[in-house]
Tab-separated table of C-alpha atoms in Angstrom:
chain	number	residue	atom	x	y	z
A	1	GLN	CA	0.083	-0.275	0.128
A	2	VAL	CA	1.351	3.484	-0.356
A	3	GLN	CA	3.259	4.259	2.721
A	4	LEU	CA	5.740	6.939	4.144
A	5	VAL	CA	7.906	6.060	6.759
A	6	GLU	CA	10.063	8.840	8.614
A	7	SER	CA	13.091	7.802	10.835
A	8	GLY	CA	15.977	9.585	12.346
A	9	GLY	CA	14.693	11.374	15.217
A	10	GLY	CA	15.920	12.239	18.732
A	11	VAL	CA	17.197	14.288	21.253
A	12	VAL	CA	19.665	16.653	20.151
A	13	GLN	CA	21.748	19.458	21.834
A	14	PRO	CA	20.769	23.048	20.649
A	15	GLY	CA	23.162	24.320	17.894
A	16	ARG	CA	23.553	20.699	16.698
A	17	SER	CA	22.614	19.077	13.468
A	18	LEU	CA	20.211	16.122	12.788
A	19	ARG	CA	19.137	14.263	9.755
A	20	VAL	CA	15.751	12.790	9.259
A	21	SER	CA	14.299	10.337	6.691
A	22	CYS	CA	11.476	9.495	4.748
A	23	ALA	CA	10.993	6.209	3.106
A	24	ALA	CA	8.587	5.828	0.397
A	25	SER	CA	6.580	2.526	-0.904
A	26	GLY	CA	3.598	1.606	-2.795
A	27	PHE	CA	3.855	4.551	-5.423
A	28	THR	CA	6.049	5.772	-8.172
A	29	PHE	CA	8.437	8.268	-5.470
A	30	SER	CA	10.298	9.826	-8.621
A	31	THR	CA	6.622	11.557	-9.733
A	32	TYR	CA	5.505	13.410	-6.977
A	33	GLY	CA	6.868	16.582	-4.741
A	34	ILE	CA	7.123	15.936	-1.215
A	35	HIS	CA	6.851	18.091	1.829
A	36	TRP	CA	8.267	18.105	5.301
A	37	VAL	CA	5.345	19.576	8.101
A	38	ARG	CA	6.097	19.594	11.527
A	39	GLN	CA	3.997	20.079	14.631
A	40	ALA	CA	5.150	21.614	17.881
A	41	PRO	CA	4.029	19.740	21.057
A	42	GLY	CA	0.435	20.938	21.782
A	43	LYS	CA	0.662	23.006	18.658
A	44	GLY	CA	-0.582	23.469	15.159
A	45	LEU	CA	0.618	22.272	11.869
A	46	GLU	CA	3.804	24.458	10.112
A	47	TRP	CA	4.549	23.940	7.047
A	48	VAL	CA	8.392	23.721	6.481
A	49	ALA	CA	9.571	22.824	3.197
A	50	VAL	CA	8.919	20.943	-0.148
A	51	ILE	CA	10.771	19.345	-3.038
A	52	SER	CA	9.732	19.030	-6.549
A	53	TYR	CA	9.586	15.391	-8.315
A	54	ASP	CA	12.785	15.378	-9.704
A	55	GLY	CA	14.622	17.486	-7.058
A	56	SER	CA	15.245	20.712	-9.262
A	57	ASN	CA	13.184	22.818	-6.971
A	58	LYS	CA	13.067	22.969	-3.672
A	59	TYR	CA	11.176	25.764	-1.292
A	60	TYR	CA	11.407	26.530	2.360
A	61	ALA	CA	9.416	28.225	5.186
A	62	ASP	CA	11.028	31.479	6.631
A	63	SER	CA	11.903	30.173	10.027
A	64	VAL	CA	14.137	27.301	8.451
A	65	LYS	CA	15.427	28.890	5.824
A	66	GLY	CA	19.341	29.277	5.768
A	67	ARG	CA	19.436	26.203	8.485
A	68	PHE	CA	17.427	23.276	6.743
A	69	THR	CA	18.242	21.823	3.482
A	70	ILE	CA	15.675	19.530	1.814
A	71	SER	CA	16.893	16.671	-0.819
A	72	ARG	CA	15.702	12.949	-2.368
A	73	ASP	CA	17.325	10.058	-4.092
A	74	ASN	CA	15.304	8.959	-6.293
A	75	SER	CA	17.218	5.796	-6.658
A	76	LYS	CA	16.440	4.969	-2.911
A	77	ASN	CA	12.346	6.192	-2.718
A	78	THR	CA	13.811	8.189	0.163
A	79	LEU	CA	13.232	12.013	0.955
A	80	TYR	CA	15.787	13.706	3.619
A	81	LEU	CA	15.720	17.042	5.860
A	82	GLN	CA	18.993	18.157	6.886
A	83	MET	CA	18.385	20.213	10.122
A	84	ASN	CA	21.787	22.354	10.900
A	85	SER	CA	21.751	24.986	13.890
A	86	LEU	CA	18.988	23.448	15.878
A	87	ARG	CA	16.891	25.633	18.249
A	88	ALA	CA	14.476	24.562	21.105
A	89	GLU	CA	11.650	25.939	18.746
A	90	ASP	CA	12.611	23.077	16.057
A	91	THR	CA	11.406	20.634	18.610
A	92	ALA	CA	8.229	19.194	17.003
A	93	VAL	CA	7.204	16.001	15.033
A	94	TYR	CA	8.365	16.265	11.767
A	95	TYR	CA	5.809	14.819	9.049
A	96	CYS	CA	6.699	13.728	5.264
A	97	SER	CA	3.596	13.905	3.000
A	98	ARG	CA	3.308	13.889	-0.617
A	99	GLU	CA	1.843	16.384	-2.819
A	100	SER	CA	-1.749	14.800	-4.229
A	101	LYS	CA	-1.127	15.435	-7.956
A	102	LEU	CA	1.537	14.160	-10.402
A	103	TYR	CA	4.549	15.946	-10.886
A	104	TYR	CA	3.115	19.661	-10.387
A	105	TYR	CA	2.305	21.346	-7.080
A	106	SER	CA	-1.121	21.227	-5.950
A	107	TYR	CA	-0.048	22.041	-2.157
A	108	ALA	CA	-2.452	19.594	-1.026
A	109	MET	CA	-1.086	16.701	0.652
A	110	ASP	CA	-2.669	12.884	0.076
A	111	VAL	CA	-0.263	11.071	1.572
A	112	TRP	CA	1.508	11.522	5.623
A	113	GLY	CA	3.807	9.310	7.308
A	114	GLN	CA	3.502	8.799	11.090
A	115	GLY	CA	6.046	11.484	11.994
A	116	THR	CA	9.151	10.924	13.712
A	117	THR	CA	9.896	13.245	16.958
A	118	VAL	CA	12.554	15.538	17.196
A	119	THR	CA	13.477	17.464	20.526
A	120	VAL	CA	15.988	20.398	20.715
A	121	SER	CA	17.249	20.456	24.520
A	122	SER	CA	20.773	20.650	26.279
B	1	GLN	CA	0.784	33.376	15.138
B	2	SER	CA	-0.779	31.668	11.954
B	3	ALA	CA	-1.116	33.327	9.023
B	4	LEU	CA	-4.849	31.862	8.313
B	5	THR	CA	-7.264	32.436	10.990
B	6	GLN	CA	-9.531	29.628	12.246
B	7	PRO	CA	-11.809	29.709	15.202
B	8	ALA	CA	-9.933	27.788	18.100
B	9	SER	CA	-13.150	25.811	18.856
B	10	VAL	CA	-16.554	24.355	17.368
B	11	SER	CA	-19.088	22.089	18.708
B	12	GLY	CA	-22.626	20.048	17.525
B	13	SER	CA	-24.732	17.855	18.591
B	14	PRO	CA	-25.058	14.300	16.320
B	15	GLY	CA	-26.709	14.665	12.967
B	16	GLN	CA	-26.669	18.377	12.970
B	17	SER	CA	-24.031	20.512	10.357
B	18	ILE	CA	-21.153	22.810	11.549
B	19	THR	CA	-19.295	25.157	9.462
B	20	ILE	CA	-15.784	26.065	9.895
B	21	SER	CA	-14.133	29.259	8.573
B	22	CYS	CA	-10.672	29.900	7.628
B	23	THR	CA	-9.594	33.769	7.014
B	24	GLY	CA	-6.467	34.874	4.592
B	25	THR	CA	-5.792	37.418	2.473
B	26	SER	CA	-5.641	37.874	-1.404
B	27	SER	CA	-1.859	36.798	-0.957
B	28	ASP	CA	-3.224	33.393	-0.509
B	29	VAL	CA	-7.289	32.189	0.432
B	30	GLY	CA	-8.499	35.075	-1.650
B	31	GLY	CA	-5.974	35.004	-4.560
B	32	TYR	CA	-5.968	31.243	-5.434
B	33	ASN	CA	-7.983	28.164	-5.444
B	34	TYR	CA	-5.176	26.043	-3.516
B	35	VAL	CA	-7.324	25.580	-0.197
B	36	SER	CA	-7.101	22.507	1.498
B	37	TRP	CA	-8.506	21.169	4.879
B	38	TYR	CA	-6.916	18.388	7.039
B	39	GLN	CA	-8.648	16.030	9.815
B	40	GLN	CA	-6.000	15.107	12.420
B	41	HIS	CA	-7.233	12.852	15.649
B	42	ALA	CA	-5.016	12.772	18.376
B	43	GLY	CA	-2.005	11.562	18.288
B	44	LYS	CA	-2.470	10.564	14.275
B	45	ALA	CA	-1.236	11.844	11.249
B	46	PRO	CA	-3.424	14.585	9.498
B	47	LYS	CA	-5.740	13.517	6.670
B	48	LEU	CA	-6.782	15.427	3.583
B	49	MET	CA	-10.267	15.954	3.423
B	50	ILE	CA	-10.868	18.826	0.849
B	51	TYR	CA	-8.275	20.398	-1.730
B	52	ASP	CA	-8.405	22.877	-4.470
B	53	VAL	CA	-11.097	24.570	-2.038
B	54	SER	CA	-13.822	21.701	-2.658
B	55	ASN	CA	-12.450	18.657	-4.089
B	56	ARG	CA	-13.302	15.547	-2.208
B	57	PRO	CA	-10.490	12.932	-2.390
B	58	SER	CA	-11.388	9.367	-3.245
B	59	GLY	CA	-12.910	7.689	-0.022
B	60	VAL	CA	-13.788	10.757	2.042
B	61	SER	CA	-17.289	11.120	2.797
B	62	ASN	CA	-19.879	13.788	1.264
B	63	ARG	CA	-21.218	14.728	4.319
B	64	PHE	CA	-17.729	17.182	4.256
B	65	SER	CA	-17.732	20.249	1.542
B	66	GLY	CA	-15.517	22.868	1.120
B	67	SER	CA	-16.086	26.718	0.116
B	68	LYS	CA	-14.603	30.053	-0.572
B	69	SER	CA	-15.874	33.403	-0.545
B	70	GLY	CA	-13.393	36.511	-0.946
B	71	ASN	CA	-10.305	36.127	1.381
B	72	THR	CA	-12.683	33.336	3.767
B	73	ALA	CA	-12.850	29.681	2.754
B	74	SER	CA	-15.082	27.307	4.608
B	75	LEU	CA	-15.376	23.437	5.702
B	76	THR	CA	-18.793	22.128	6.345
B	77	ILE	CA	-19.605	18.694	8.097
B	78	SER	CA	-23.022	17.675	7.600
B	79	GLY	CA	-24.766	14.917	9.606
B	80	LEU	CA	-22.229	15.222	12.463
B	81	GLN	CA	-20.843	11.887	13.903
B	82	ALA	CA	-18.932	11.278	17.083
B	83	GLU	CA	-16.382	10.148	14.637
B	84	ASP	CA	-15.856	13.253	13.119
B	85	GLU	CA	-14.361	14.955	16.635
B	86	ALA	CA	-10.837	15.808	15.668
B	87	ASP	CA	-9.051	19.059	14.939
B	88	TYR	CA	-9.384	20.934	11.629
B	89	TYR	CA	-6.702	22.908	9.802
B	90	CYS	CA	-6.889	24.695	6.547
B	91	SER	CA	-4.026	25.377	4.528
B	92	SER	CA	-2.868	27.339	1.151
B	93	TYR	CA	-0.634	28.596	-0.998
B	94	THR	CA	0.657	31.691	-0.605
B	95	SER	CA	2.689	34.008	-3.049
B	96	SER	CA	4.395	35.253	-0.038
B	97	SER	CA	8.152	33.596	0.463
B	98	THR	CA	6.911	30.484	2.251
B	99	LEU	CA	5.331	28.772	-0.356
B	100	VAL	CA	2.458	27.217	2.031
B	101	VAL	CA	0.582	28.489	5.035
B	102	PHE	CA	-1.947	26.801	7.542
B	103	GLY	CA	-4.349	27.889	9.826
B	104	GLY	CA	-3.979	27.689	13.844
B	105	GLY	CA	-6.577	24.704	13.736
B	106	THR	CA	-10.110	23.974	15.050
B	107	LYS	CA	-10.967	21.754	17.691
B	108	LEU	CA	-14.308	20.271	16.686
B	109	THR	CA	-16.158	18.204	19.776
B	110	VAL	CA	-19.538	16.452	18.917
B	111	LEU	CA	-21.971	17.018	21.840
C-alpha cells in the first residue's frame, strides 16, 4: 500500500545537527513532490519545506531558511531533511507528506507518514 | 501567530451541521484556489479531506464540503458523527516567500 515512513528523530543539543529521513513505498516516488510539515507539542501544523519530483526545485519556510536542507534520492525512494543550527523552537513531530498531484504542485498533501519526533534540548 | 485565522473551537450535536471558517488575505486564500482542509485525530497524522477549495479525495465522505468567498474559506460537515471529533486545519498556497501556510486549527467537539 502507499506508505511514507519517517525515521531519524531523537534528542539533540541546541546548535547541533540532525538528519531525518522518509522512506516511500507503494507508489512511483520519482513522480511526486514531497513536503515536510512539523507540529510542535500541543500546537498546530507548520509547513517546513517542499521538493519537486525531480529535486530541481526546493522551497522553505522563513523559519528554517538557511538552516534546513531538503533533498531526495529517487533511486532509493527516500526523502531527507538535514537540520543544522537547531533551536529549542525546532522541537516538533516532523511529518513527510506527498503532493496530491503528479509532477506539479497542488499544495495539498494526500499521503502522510506517522511522524518522527525531534527534541532540541541541552 | 498563524497566517490563516480559524476559530479555536466549534461544537455540534450528532446529526447537525457545522461550519469552520479560515480567513486569509488576497495573497493566499483570496487569490488562489489552492485551499485544503485536513482532519487530525489525537496522536495521529493529518488526513486530507478537501483540496482545491471544494474537491474531495476518493474515500472521503460526502458529508464534508468546502467553499470559498473572498478571503475566507469554509469547511462544512453535515450529519455530524462522533467520529468527526478531531482537530481541523486549513492550508493555502501563498505568494509570500513561504509557499504554504496553515491555519491555527479548530477543535471540533461532538456533544
